PDB file of C-alpha atoms in Angstrom:
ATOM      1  CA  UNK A   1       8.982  51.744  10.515  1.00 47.00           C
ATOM      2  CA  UNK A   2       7.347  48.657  12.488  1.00 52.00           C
ATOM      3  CA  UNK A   3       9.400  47.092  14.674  1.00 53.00           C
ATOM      4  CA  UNK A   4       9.003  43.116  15.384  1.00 50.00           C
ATOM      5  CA  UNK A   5       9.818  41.567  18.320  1.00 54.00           C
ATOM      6  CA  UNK A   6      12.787  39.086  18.505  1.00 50.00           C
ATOM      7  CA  UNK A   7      10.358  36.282  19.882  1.00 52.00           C
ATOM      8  CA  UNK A   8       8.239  36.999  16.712  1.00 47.00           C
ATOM      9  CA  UNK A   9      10.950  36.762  14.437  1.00 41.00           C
ATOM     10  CA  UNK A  10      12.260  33.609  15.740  1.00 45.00           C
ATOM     11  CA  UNK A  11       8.862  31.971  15.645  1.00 43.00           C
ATOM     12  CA  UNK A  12       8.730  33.533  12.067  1.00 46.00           C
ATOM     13  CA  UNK A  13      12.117  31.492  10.997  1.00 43.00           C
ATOM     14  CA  UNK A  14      11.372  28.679  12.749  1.00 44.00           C
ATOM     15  CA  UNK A  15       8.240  28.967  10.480  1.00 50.00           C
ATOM     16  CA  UNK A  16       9.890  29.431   7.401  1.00 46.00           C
ATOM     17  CA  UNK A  17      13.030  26.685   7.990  1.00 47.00           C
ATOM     18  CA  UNK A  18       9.840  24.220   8.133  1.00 52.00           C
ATOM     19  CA  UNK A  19       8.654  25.151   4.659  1.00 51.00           C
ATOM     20  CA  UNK A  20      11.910  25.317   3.207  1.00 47.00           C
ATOM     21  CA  UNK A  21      12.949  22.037   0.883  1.00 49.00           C
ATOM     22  CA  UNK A  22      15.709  21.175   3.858  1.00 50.00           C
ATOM     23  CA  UNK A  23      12.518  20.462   6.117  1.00 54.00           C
ATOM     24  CA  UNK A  24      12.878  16.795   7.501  1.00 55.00           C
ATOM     25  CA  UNK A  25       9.664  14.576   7.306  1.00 45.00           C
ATOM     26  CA  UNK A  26       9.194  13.745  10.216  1.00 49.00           C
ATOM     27  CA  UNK A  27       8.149  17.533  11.585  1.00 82.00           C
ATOM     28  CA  UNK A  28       4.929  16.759  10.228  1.00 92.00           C
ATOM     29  CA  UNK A  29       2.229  15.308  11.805  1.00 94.00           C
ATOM     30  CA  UNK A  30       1.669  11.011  10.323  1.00 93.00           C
ATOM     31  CA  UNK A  31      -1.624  11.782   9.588  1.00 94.00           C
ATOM     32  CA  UNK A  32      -0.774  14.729   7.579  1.00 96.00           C
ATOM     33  CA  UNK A  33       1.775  12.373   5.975  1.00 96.00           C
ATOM     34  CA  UNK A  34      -1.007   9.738   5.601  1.00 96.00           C
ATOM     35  CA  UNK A  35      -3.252  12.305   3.983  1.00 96.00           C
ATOM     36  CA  UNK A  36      -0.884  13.660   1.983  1.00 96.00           C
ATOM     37  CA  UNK A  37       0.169  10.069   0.252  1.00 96.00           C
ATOM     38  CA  UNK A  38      -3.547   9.736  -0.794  1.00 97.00           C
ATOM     39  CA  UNK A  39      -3.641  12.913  -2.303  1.00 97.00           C
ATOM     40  CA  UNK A  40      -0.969  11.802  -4.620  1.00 97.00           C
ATOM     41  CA  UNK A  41      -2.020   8.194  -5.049  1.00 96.00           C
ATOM     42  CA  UNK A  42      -5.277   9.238  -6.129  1.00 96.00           C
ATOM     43  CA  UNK A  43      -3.837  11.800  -8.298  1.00 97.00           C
ATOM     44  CA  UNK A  44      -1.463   8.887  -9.686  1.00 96.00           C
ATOM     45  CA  UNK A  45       1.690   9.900  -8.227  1.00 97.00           C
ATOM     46  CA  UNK A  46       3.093   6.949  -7.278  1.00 97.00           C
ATOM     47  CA  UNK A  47       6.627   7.995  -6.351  1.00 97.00           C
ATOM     48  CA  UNK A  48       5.204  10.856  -4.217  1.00 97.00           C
ATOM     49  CA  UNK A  49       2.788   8.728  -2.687  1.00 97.00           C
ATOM     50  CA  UNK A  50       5.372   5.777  -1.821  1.00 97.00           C
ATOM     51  CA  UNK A  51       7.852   8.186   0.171  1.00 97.00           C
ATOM     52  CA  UNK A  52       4.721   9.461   2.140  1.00 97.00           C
ATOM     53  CA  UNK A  53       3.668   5.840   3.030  1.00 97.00           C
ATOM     54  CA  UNK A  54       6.759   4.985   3.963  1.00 97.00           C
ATOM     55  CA  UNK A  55       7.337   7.391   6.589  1.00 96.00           C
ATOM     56  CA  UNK A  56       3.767   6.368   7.812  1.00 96.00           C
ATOM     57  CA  UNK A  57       4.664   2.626   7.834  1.00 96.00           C
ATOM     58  CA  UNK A  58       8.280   3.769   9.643  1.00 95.00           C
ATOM     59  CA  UNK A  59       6.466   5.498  12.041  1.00 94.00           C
ATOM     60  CA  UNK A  60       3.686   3.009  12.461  1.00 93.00           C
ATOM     61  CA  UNK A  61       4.856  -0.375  11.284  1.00 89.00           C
ATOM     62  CA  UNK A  62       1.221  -1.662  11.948  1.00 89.00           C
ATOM     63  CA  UNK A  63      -0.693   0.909  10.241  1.00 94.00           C
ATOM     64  CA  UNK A  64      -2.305  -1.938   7.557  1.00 96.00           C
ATOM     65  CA  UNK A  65      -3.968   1.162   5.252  1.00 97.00           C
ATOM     66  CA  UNK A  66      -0.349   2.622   4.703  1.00 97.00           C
ATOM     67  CA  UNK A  67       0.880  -0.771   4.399  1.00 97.00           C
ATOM     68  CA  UNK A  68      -1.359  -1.378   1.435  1.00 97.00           C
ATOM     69  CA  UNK A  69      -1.415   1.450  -0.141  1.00 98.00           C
ATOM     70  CA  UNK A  70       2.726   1.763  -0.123  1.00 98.00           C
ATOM     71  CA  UNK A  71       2.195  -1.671  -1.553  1.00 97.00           C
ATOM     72  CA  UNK A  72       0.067  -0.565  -4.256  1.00 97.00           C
ATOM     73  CA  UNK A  73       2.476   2.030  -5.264  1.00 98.00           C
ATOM     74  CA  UNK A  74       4.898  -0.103  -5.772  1.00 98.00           C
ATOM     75  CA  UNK A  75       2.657  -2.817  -7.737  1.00 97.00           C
ATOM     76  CA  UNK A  76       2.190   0.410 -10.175  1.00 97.00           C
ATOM     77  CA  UNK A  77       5.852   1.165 -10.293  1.00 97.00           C
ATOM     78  CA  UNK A  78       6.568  -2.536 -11.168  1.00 97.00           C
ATOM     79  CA  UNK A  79       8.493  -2.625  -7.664  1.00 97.00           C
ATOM     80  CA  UNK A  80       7.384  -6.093  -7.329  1.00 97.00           C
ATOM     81  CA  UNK A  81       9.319  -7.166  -4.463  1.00 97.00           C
ATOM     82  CA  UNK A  82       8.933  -4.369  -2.155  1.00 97.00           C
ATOM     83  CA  UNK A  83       5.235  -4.560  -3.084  1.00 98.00           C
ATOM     84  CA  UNK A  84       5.120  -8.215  -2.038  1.00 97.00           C
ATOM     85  CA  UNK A  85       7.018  -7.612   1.623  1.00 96.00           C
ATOM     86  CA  UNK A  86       4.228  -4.237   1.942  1.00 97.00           C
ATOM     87  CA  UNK A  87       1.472  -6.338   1.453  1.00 97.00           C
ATOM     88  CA  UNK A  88       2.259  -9.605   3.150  1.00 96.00           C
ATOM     89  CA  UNK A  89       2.927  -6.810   6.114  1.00 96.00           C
ATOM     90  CA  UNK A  90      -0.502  -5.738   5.523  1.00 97.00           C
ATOM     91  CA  UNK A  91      -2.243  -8.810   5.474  1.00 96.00           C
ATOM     92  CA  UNK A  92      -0.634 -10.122   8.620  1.00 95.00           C
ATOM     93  CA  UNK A  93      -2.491  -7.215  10.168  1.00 95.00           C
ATOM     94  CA  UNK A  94      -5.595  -7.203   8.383  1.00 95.00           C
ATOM     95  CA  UNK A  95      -6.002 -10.863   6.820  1.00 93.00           C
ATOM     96  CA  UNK A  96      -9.937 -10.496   5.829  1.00 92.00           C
ATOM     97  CA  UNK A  97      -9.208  -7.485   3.655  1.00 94.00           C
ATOM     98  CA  UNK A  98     -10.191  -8.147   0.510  1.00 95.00           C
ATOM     99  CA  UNK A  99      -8.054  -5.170  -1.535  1.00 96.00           C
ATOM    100  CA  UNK A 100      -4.892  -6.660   0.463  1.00 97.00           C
ATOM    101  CA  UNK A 101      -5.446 -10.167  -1.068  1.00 96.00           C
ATOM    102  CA  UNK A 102      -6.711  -9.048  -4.225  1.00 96.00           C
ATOM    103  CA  UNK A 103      -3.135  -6.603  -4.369  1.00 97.00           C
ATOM    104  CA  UNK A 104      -1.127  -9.531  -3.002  1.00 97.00           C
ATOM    105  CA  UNK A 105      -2.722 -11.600  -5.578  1.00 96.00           C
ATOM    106  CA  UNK A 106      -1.753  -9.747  -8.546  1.00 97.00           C
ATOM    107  CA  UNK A 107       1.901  -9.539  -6.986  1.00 97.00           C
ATOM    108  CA  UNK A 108       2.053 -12.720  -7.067  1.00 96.00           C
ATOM    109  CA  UNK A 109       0.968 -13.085 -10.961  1.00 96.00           C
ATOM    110  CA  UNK A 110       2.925 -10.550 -11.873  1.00 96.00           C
ATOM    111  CA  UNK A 111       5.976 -12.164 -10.774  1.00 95.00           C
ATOM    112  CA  UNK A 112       4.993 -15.302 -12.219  1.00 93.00           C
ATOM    113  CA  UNK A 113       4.697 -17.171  -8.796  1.00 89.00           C
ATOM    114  CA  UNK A 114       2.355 -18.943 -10.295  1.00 91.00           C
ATOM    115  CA  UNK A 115       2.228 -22.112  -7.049  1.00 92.00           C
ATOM    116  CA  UNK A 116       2.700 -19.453  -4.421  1.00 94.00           C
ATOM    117  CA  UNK A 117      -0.514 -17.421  -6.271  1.00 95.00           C
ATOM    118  CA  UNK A 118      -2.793 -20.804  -6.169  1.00 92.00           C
ATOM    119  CA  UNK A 119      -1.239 -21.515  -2.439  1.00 94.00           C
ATOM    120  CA  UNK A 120      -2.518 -18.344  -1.543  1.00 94.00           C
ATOM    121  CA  UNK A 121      -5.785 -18.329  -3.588  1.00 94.00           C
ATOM    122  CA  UNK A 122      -6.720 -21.638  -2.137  1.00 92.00           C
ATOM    123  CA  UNK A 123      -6.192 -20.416   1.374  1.00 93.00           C
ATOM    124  CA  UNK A 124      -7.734 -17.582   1.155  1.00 91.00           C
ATOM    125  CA  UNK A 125     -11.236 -19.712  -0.167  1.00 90.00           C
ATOM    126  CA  UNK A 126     -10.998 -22.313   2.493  1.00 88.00           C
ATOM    127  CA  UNK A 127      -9.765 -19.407   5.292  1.00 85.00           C
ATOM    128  CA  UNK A 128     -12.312 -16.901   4.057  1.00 80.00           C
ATOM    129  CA  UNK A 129     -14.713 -18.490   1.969  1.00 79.00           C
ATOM    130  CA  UNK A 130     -16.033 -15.390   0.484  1.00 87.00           C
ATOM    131  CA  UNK A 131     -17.843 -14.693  -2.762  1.00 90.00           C
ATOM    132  CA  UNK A 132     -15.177 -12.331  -3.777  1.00 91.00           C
ATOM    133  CA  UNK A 133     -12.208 -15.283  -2.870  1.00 91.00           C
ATOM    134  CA  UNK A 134     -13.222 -17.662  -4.943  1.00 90.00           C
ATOM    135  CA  UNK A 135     -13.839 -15.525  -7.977  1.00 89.00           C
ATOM    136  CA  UNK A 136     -10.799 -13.908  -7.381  1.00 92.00           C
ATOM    137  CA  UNK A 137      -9.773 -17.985  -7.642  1.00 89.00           C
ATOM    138  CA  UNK A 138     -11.842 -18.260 -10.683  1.00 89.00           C
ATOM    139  CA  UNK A 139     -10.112 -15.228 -12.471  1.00 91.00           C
ATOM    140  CA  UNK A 140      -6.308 -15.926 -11.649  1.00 92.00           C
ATOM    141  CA  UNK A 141      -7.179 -19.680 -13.039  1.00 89.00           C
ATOM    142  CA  UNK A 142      -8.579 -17.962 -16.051  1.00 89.00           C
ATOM    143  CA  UNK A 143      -5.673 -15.766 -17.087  1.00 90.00           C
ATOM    144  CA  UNK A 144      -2.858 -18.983 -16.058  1.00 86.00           C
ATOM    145  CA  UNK A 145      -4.911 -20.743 -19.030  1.00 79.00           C
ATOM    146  CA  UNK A 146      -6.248 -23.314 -16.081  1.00 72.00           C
ATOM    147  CA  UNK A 147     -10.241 -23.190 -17.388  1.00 67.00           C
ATOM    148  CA  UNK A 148     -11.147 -26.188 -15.235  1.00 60.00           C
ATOM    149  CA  UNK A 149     -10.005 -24.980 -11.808  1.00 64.00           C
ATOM    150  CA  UNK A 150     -11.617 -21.882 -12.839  1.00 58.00           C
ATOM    151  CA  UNK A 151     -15.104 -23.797 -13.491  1.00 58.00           C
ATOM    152  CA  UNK A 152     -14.711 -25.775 -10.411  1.00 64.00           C
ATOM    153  CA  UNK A 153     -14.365 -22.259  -8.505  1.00 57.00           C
ATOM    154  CA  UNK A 154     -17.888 -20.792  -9.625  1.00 60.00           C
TER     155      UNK A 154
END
């Protein structure tokens, strides 16, 4: 019979108690977290991916990639509000990303917010005058039914 030492066995059910369903986040490291919420976002896992981006955007309220993608989960789980307060969050820390506006954007559509969607749009083309801004511009005008702003943008 093999006899373990009490030092291993601890470690072993320390080991275990970590595994177990119990387990609090937090034990594991935020960019395990991080990596972990991709996983399921790109496997289309919203819910999964939304608690893991959370946690990330607890630990690190500044962190403007979990920021956005918690926001996108949310967008797909029709959590409009919470998707809005992600992704203004997101842009205040990263305001020439493109996939925040374009996320924030649709927010803002989706809600039917349809002066606080041209507010924004308009800022972001005079702010950023991109190629991407002002289609993006040209494309919300299009599906509000607004076919001359949307000329005047391209």
């Amino acid at each position: 019979m093999t006899c373990f030492s009490p030092s291993f066995l601890a470690c072993t059910c320390v080991f275990l108690a970590m595994l177990s369903p119990g387990c609090t986040e937090y034990q594991r490291p935020t960019e395990m977290v991080m990596s972990s919420g991709v996983q399921y976002l790109a496997q289309g896992q919203h819910v999964l991916a939304a608690e893991e981006f959370q946690i990330v955007t607890e630990r690190w309220p500044g962190e403007w990639e979990a920021q956005l993608a918690l926001g996108q989960c949310y967008l797909e789980m029709d959590r409009l509000t919470d998707a809005r307060s992600s992704l203004t969050n997101a842009i205040a820390n990263r305001p020439v990303s493109e996939d925040i506006a374009d996320a924030l954007a649709e927010v803002y559509f989706r809600e039917g917010s349809t002066q606080h969607l041209f507010v924004f749009l308009r800022e972001r083309t005079t702010g950023y005058s991109s190629v991407h801004s002002w289609l993006r511009l040209a494309t919300y005008s299009i599906k509000c039914n607004d076919p001359d702003l949307a000329r005047s943008a391209v």
